[in-house]
Short mmCIF file of the C-alpha atoms (twelve columns), coordinates in Angstrom:
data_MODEL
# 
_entry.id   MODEL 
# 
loop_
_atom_site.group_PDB 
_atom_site.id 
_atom_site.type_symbol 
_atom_site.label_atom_id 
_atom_site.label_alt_id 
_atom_site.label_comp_id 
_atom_site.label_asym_id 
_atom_site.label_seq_id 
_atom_site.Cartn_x 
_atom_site.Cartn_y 
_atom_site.Cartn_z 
_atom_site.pdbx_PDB_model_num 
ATOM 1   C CA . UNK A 1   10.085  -13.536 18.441  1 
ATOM 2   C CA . UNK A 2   10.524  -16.043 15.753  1 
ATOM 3   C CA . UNK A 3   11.427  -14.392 11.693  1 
ATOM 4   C CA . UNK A 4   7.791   -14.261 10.142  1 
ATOM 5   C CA . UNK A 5   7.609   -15.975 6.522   1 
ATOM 6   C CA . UNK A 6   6.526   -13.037 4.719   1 
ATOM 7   C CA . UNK A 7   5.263   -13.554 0.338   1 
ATOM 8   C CA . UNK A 8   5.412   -10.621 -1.922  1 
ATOM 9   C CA . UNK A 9   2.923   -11.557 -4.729  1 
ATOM 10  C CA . UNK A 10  4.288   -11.923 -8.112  1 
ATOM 11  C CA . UNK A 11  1.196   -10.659 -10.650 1 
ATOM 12  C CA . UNK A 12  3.386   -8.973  -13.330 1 
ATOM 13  C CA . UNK A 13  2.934   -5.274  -11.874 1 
ATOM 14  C CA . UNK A 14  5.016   -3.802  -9.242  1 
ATOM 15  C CA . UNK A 15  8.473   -3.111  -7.856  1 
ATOM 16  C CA . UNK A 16  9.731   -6.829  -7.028  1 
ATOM 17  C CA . UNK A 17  13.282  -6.274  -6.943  1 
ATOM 18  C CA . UNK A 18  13.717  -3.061  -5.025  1 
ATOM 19  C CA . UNK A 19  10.446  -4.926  -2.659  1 
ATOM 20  C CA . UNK A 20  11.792  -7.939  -2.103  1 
ATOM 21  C CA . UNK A 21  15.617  -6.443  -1.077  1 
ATOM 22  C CA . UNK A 22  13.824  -4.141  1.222   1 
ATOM 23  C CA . UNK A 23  11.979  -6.460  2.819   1 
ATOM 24  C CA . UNK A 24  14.916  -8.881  3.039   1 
ATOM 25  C CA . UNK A 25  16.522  -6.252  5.162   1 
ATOM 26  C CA . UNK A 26  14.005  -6.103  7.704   1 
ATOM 27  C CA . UNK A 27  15.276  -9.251  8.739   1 
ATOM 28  C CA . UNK A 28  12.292  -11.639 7.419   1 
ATOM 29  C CA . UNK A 29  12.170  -14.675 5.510   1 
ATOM 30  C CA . UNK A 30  10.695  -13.779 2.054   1 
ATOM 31  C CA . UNK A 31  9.224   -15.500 -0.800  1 
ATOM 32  C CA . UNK A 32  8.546   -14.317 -3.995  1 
ATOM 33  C CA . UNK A 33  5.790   -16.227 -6.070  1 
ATOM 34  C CA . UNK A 34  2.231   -16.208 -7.296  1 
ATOM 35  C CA . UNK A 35  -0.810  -16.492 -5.318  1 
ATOM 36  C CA . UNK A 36  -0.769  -20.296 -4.813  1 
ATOM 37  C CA . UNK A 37  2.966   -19.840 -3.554  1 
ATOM 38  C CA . UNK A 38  2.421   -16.911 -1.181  1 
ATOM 39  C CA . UNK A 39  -1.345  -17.255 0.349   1 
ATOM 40  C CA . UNK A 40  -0.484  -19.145 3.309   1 
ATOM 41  C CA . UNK A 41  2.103   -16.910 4.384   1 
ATOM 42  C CA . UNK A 42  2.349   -15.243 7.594   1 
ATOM 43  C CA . UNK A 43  2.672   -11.743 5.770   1 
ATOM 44  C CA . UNK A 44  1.736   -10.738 2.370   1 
ATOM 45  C CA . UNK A 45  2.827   -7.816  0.381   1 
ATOM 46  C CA . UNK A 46  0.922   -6.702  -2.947  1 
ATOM 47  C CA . UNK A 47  2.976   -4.289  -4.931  1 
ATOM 48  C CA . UNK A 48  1.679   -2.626  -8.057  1 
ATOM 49  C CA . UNK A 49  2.723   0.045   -10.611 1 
ATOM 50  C CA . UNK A 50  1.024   1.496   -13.906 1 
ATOM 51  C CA . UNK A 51  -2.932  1.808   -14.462 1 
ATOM 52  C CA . UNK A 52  -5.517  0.479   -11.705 1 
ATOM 53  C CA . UNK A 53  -7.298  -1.432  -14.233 1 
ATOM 54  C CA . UNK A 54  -4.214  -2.906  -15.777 1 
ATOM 55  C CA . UNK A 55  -3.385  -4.077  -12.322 1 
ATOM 56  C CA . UNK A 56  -6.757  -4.795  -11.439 1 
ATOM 57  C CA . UNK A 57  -7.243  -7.211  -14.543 1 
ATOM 58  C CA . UNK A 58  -3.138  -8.797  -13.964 1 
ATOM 59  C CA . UNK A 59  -4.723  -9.469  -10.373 1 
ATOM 60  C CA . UNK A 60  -7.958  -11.094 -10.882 1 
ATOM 61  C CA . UNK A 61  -5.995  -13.123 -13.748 1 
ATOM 62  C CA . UNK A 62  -3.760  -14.163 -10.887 1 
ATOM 63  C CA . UNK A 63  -5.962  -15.344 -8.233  1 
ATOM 64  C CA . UNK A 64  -4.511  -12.381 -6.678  1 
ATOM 65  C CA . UNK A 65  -7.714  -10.509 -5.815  1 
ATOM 66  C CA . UNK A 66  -9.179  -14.047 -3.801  1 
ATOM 67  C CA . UNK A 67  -6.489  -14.292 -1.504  1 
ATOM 68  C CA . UNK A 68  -6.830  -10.858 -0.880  1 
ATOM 69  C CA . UNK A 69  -10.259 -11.012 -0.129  1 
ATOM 70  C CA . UNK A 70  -9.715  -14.193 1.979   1 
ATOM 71  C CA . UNK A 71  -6.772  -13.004 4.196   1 
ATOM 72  C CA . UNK A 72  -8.507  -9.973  4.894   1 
ATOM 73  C CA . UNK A 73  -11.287 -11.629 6.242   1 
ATOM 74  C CA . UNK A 74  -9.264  -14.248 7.720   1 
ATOM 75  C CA . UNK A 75  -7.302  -11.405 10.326  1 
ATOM 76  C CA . UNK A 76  -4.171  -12.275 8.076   1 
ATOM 77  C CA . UNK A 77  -1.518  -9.328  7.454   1 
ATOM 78  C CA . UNK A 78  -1.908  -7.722  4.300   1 
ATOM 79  C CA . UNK A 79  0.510   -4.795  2.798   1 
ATOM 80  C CA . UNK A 80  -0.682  -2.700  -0.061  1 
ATOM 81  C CA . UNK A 81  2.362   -0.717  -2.330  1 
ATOM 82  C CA . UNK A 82  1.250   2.525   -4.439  1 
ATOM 83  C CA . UNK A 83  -0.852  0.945   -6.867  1 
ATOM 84  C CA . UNK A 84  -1.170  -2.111  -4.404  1 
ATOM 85  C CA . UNK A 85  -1.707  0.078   -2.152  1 
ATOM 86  C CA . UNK A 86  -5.402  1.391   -4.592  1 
ATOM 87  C CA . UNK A 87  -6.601  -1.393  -5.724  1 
ATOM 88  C CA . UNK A 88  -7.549  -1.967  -2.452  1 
ATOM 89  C CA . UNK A 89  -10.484 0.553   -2.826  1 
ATOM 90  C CA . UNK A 90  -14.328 -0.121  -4.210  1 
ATOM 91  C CA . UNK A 91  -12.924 1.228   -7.474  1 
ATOM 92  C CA . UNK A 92  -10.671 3.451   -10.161 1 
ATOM 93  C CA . UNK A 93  -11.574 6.033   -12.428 1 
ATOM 94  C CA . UNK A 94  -9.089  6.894   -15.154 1 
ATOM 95  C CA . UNK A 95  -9.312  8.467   -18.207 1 
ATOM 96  C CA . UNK A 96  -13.427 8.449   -17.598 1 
ATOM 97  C CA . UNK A 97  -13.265 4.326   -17.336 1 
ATOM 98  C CA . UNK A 98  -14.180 3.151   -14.149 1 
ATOM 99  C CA . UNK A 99  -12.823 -0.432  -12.516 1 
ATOM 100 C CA . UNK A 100 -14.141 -2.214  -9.428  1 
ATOM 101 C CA . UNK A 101 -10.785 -2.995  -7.143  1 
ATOM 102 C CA . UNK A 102 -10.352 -5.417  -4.911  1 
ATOM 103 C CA . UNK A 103 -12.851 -3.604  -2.324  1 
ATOM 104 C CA . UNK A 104 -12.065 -4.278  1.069   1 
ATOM 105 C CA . UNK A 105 -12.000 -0.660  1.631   1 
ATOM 106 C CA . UNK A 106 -14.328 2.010   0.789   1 
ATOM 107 C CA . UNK A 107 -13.353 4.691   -1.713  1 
ATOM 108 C CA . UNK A 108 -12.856 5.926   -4.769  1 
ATOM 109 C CA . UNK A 109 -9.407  5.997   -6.686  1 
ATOM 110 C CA . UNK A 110 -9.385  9.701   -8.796  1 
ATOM 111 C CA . UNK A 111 -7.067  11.707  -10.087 1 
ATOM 112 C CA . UNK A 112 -5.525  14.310  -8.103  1 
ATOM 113 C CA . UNK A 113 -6.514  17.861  -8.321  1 
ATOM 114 C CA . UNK A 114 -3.197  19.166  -8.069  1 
ATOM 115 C CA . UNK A 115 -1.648  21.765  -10.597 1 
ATOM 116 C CA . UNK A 116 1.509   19.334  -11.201 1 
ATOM 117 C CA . UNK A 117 1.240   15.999  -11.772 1 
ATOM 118 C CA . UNK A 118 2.548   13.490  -11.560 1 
ATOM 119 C CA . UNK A 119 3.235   13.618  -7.700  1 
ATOM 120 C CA . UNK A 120 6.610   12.604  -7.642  1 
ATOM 121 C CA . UNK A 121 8.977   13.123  -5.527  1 
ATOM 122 C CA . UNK A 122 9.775   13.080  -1.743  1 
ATOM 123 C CA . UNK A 123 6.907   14.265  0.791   1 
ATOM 124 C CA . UNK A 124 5.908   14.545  4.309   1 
ATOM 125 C CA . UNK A 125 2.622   12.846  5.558   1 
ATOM 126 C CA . UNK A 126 0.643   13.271  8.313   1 
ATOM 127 C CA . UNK A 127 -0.189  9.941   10.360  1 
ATOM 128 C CA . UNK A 128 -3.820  9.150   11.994  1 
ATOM 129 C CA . UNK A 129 -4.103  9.188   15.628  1 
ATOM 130 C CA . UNK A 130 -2.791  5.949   16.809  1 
ATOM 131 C CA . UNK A 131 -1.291  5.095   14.023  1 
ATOM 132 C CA . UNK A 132 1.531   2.073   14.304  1 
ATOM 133 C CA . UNK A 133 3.409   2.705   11.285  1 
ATOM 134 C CA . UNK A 134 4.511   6.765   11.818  1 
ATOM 135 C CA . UNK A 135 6.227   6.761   14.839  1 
ATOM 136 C CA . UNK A 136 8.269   10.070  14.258  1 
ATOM 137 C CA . UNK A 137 7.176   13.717  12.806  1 
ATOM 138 C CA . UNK A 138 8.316   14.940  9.948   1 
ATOM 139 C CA . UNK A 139 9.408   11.537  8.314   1 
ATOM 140 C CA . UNK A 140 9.424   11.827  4.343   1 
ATOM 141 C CA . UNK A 141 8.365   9.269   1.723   1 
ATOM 142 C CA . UNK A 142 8.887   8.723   -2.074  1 
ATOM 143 C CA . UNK A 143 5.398   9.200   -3.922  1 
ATOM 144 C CA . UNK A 144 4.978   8.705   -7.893  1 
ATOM 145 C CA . UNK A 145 1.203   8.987   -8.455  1 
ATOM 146 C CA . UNK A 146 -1.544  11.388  -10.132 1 
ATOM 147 C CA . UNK A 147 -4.650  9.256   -8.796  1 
ATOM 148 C CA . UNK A 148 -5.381  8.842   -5.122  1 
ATOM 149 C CA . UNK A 149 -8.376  8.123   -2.720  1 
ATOM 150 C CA . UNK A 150 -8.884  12.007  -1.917  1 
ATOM 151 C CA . UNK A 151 -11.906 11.051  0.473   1 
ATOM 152 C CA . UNK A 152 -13.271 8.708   3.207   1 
ATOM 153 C CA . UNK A 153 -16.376 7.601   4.758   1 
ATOM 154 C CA . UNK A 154 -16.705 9.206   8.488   1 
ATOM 155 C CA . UNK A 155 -17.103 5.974   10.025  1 
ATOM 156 C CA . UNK A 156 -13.909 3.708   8.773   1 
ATOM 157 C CA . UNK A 157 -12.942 2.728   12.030  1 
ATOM 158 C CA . UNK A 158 -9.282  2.816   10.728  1 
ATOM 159 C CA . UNK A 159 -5.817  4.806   10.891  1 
ATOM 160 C CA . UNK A 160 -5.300  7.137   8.489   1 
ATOM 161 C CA . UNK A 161 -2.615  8.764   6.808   1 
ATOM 162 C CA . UNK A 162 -2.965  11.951  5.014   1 
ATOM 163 C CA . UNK A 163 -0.556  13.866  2.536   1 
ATOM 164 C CA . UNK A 164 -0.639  16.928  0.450   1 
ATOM 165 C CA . UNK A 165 0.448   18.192  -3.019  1 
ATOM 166 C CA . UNK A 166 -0.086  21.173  -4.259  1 
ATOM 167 C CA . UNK A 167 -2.984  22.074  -2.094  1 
ATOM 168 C CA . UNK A 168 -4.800  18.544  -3.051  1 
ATOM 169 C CA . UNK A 169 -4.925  16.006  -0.178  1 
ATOM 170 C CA . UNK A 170 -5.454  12.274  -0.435  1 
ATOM 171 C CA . UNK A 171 -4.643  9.140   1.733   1 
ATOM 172 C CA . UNK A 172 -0.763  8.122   2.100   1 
ATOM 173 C CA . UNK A 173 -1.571  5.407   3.914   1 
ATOM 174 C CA . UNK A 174 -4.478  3.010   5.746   1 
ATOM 175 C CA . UNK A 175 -4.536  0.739   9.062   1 
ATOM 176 C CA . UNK A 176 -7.200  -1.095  8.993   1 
ATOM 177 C CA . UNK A 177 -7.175  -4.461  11.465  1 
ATOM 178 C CA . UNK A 178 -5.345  -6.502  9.418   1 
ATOM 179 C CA . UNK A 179 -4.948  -4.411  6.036   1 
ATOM 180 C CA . UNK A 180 -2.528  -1.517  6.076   1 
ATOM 181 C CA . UNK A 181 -1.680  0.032   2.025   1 
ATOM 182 C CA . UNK A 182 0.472   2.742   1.732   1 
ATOM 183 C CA . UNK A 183 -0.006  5.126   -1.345  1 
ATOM 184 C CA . UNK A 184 4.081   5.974   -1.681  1 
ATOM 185 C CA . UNK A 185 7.250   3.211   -2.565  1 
ATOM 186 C CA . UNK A 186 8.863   2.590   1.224   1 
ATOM 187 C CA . UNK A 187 11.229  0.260   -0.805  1 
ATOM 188 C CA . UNK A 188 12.385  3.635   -2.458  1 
ATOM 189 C CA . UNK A 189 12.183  5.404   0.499   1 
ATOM 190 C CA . UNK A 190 15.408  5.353   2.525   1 
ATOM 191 C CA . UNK A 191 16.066  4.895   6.003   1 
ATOM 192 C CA . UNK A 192 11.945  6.050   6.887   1 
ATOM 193 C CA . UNK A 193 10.463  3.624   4.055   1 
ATOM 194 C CA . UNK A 194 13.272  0.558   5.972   1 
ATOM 195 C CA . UNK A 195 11.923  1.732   9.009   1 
ATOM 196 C CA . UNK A 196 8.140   1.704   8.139   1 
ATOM 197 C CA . UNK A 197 8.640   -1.897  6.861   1 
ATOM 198 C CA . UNK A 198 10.118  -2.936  9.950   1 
ATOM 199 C CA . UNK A 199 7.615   -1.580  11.493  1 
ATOM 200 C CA . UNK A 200 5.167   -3.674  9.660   1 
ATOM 201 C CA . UNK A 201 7.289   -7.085  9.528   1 
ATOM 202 C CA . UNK A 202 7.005   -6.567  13.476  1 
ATOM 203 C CA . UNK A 203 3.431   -6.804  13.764  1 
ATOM 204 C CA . UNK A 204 2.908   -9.241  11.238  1 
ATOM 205 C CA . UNK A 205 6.068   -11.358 14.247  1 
ATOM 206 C CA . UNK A 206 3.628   -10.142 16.884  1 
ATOM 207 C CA . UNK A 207 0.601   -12.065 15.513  1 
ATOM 208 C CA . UNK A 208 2.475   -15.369 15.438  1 
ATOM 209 C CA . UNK A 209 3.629   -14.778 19.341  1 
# 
C-alpha cells in the first residue's frame, strides 16, 4: 500500500505545527499549503482554532470552503480538527451572531450547556456503531471547546461519536462517506490521537489501492 500524499490546509487558524508532526508520524507524505497547494491531494486535513466565524470568514477568504465543498462531493478524504472539525456544520451561533459553515453536514454549532466551560481537558467518547476510527473502549482524547453540535437529524446515515461534560453531550466525532471531523486535538492527544490518525491516513491508502 503505497504512502498517500496527504495536505493540511494552511488558512491562518489551527494547530499546524503540532498537525503536521503528527501526521508526519503516521508515516504519510505531507504538505502544508493553501488551498491551491493542497486540493488535489489524496487526503486533506482542515484544522481550526478560535471563533467559528473567524474561521469561517479566514476560510471562505482562502478558497478553503470550495475545495471543501468539492472534495466532499467528489468521494475525496476530508479530516475536520476541533474548530475544523465545526465548521463543517449548516452553521455557528456565538455570542447571539449566527454564521453559515461550510455545510456539508447538518447541524447547529452552540454552546455547551455544561456548568464548566471551557471543556478542556482529557475525555472519554463513545464511538457509533461501526465506527472505523474507535477501535478500542475507553480510549481518551484532548478536548478544548465550549460550543459543539449537541444534536443530529435521525436520518444522517453516518457514524457518530458522542462525548459528555458535565452532564451536556455533543458530537466528538463524524464518519460520514468521505468526511470524518473530530471535535477534540488527536495531534494533542497521545498515543490514542497517533493512533486515530493512523487510522485515518489508512483509509485515505485504502482508496488509492
Amino acid at each position: 500500500m503505497s504512502s498517500p500524499l496527504i495536505g493540511l490546509l494552511d488558512y491562518g487558524s489551527g494547530n499546524l505545527h503540532s498537525a503536521l508532526t503528527a501526521l508526519q508520524a503516521t508515516g504519510a507524505r505531507v504538505v502544508l499549503g493553501g488551498a491551491e497547494e493542497v486540493c488535489d491531494c489524496d487526503g486533506l486535513v482542515v484544522p481550526g482554532v478560535g471563533a467559528f466565524a473567524a474561521c469561517m470568514d479566514a476560510l471562505v477568504a482562502a478558497g478553503g470552503e470550495q475545495v471543501i465543498r468539492q472534495r466532499v462531493q467528489a468521494g475525496h478524504p476530508v479530516l475536520g480538527i476541533c474548530v475544523g472539525h465545526q465548521v463543517m456544520f449548516t452553521q455557528g451561533t456565538e455570542r447571539g451572531s449566527t454564521r453559515a459553515g461550510v455545510g456539508v453536514l447538518p447541524g447547529s454549532v452552540e454552546r455547551l450547556q455544561s456548568r464548566r466551560l471551557p471543556h478542556m481537558g482529557w475525555n472519554t467518547v463513545a464511538p457509533g456503531e461501526g465506527s472505523v476510527l474507535f477501535t478500542r473502549p475507553g480510549e481518551r482524547f484532548y478536548f478544548v471547546h465550549s460550543y459543539g453540535v449537541r444534536s443530529l437529524p435521525d436520518d444522517l446515515g453516518a457514524v457518530v461519536t458522542w462525548a459528555e461534560h458535565d452532564g451536556d453531550r455533543f458530537v466528538a466525532a463524524v464518519e460520514s462517506g468521505p468526511l470524518t471531523s473530530v471535535q477534540f486535538h488527536p495531534e494533542k492527544s497521545g498515543v490514542a490521537g497517533a493512533r486515530l490518525l493512523s487510522r485515518w491516513v489508512d483509509t485515505v491508502a485504502r482508496r488509492l489501492g
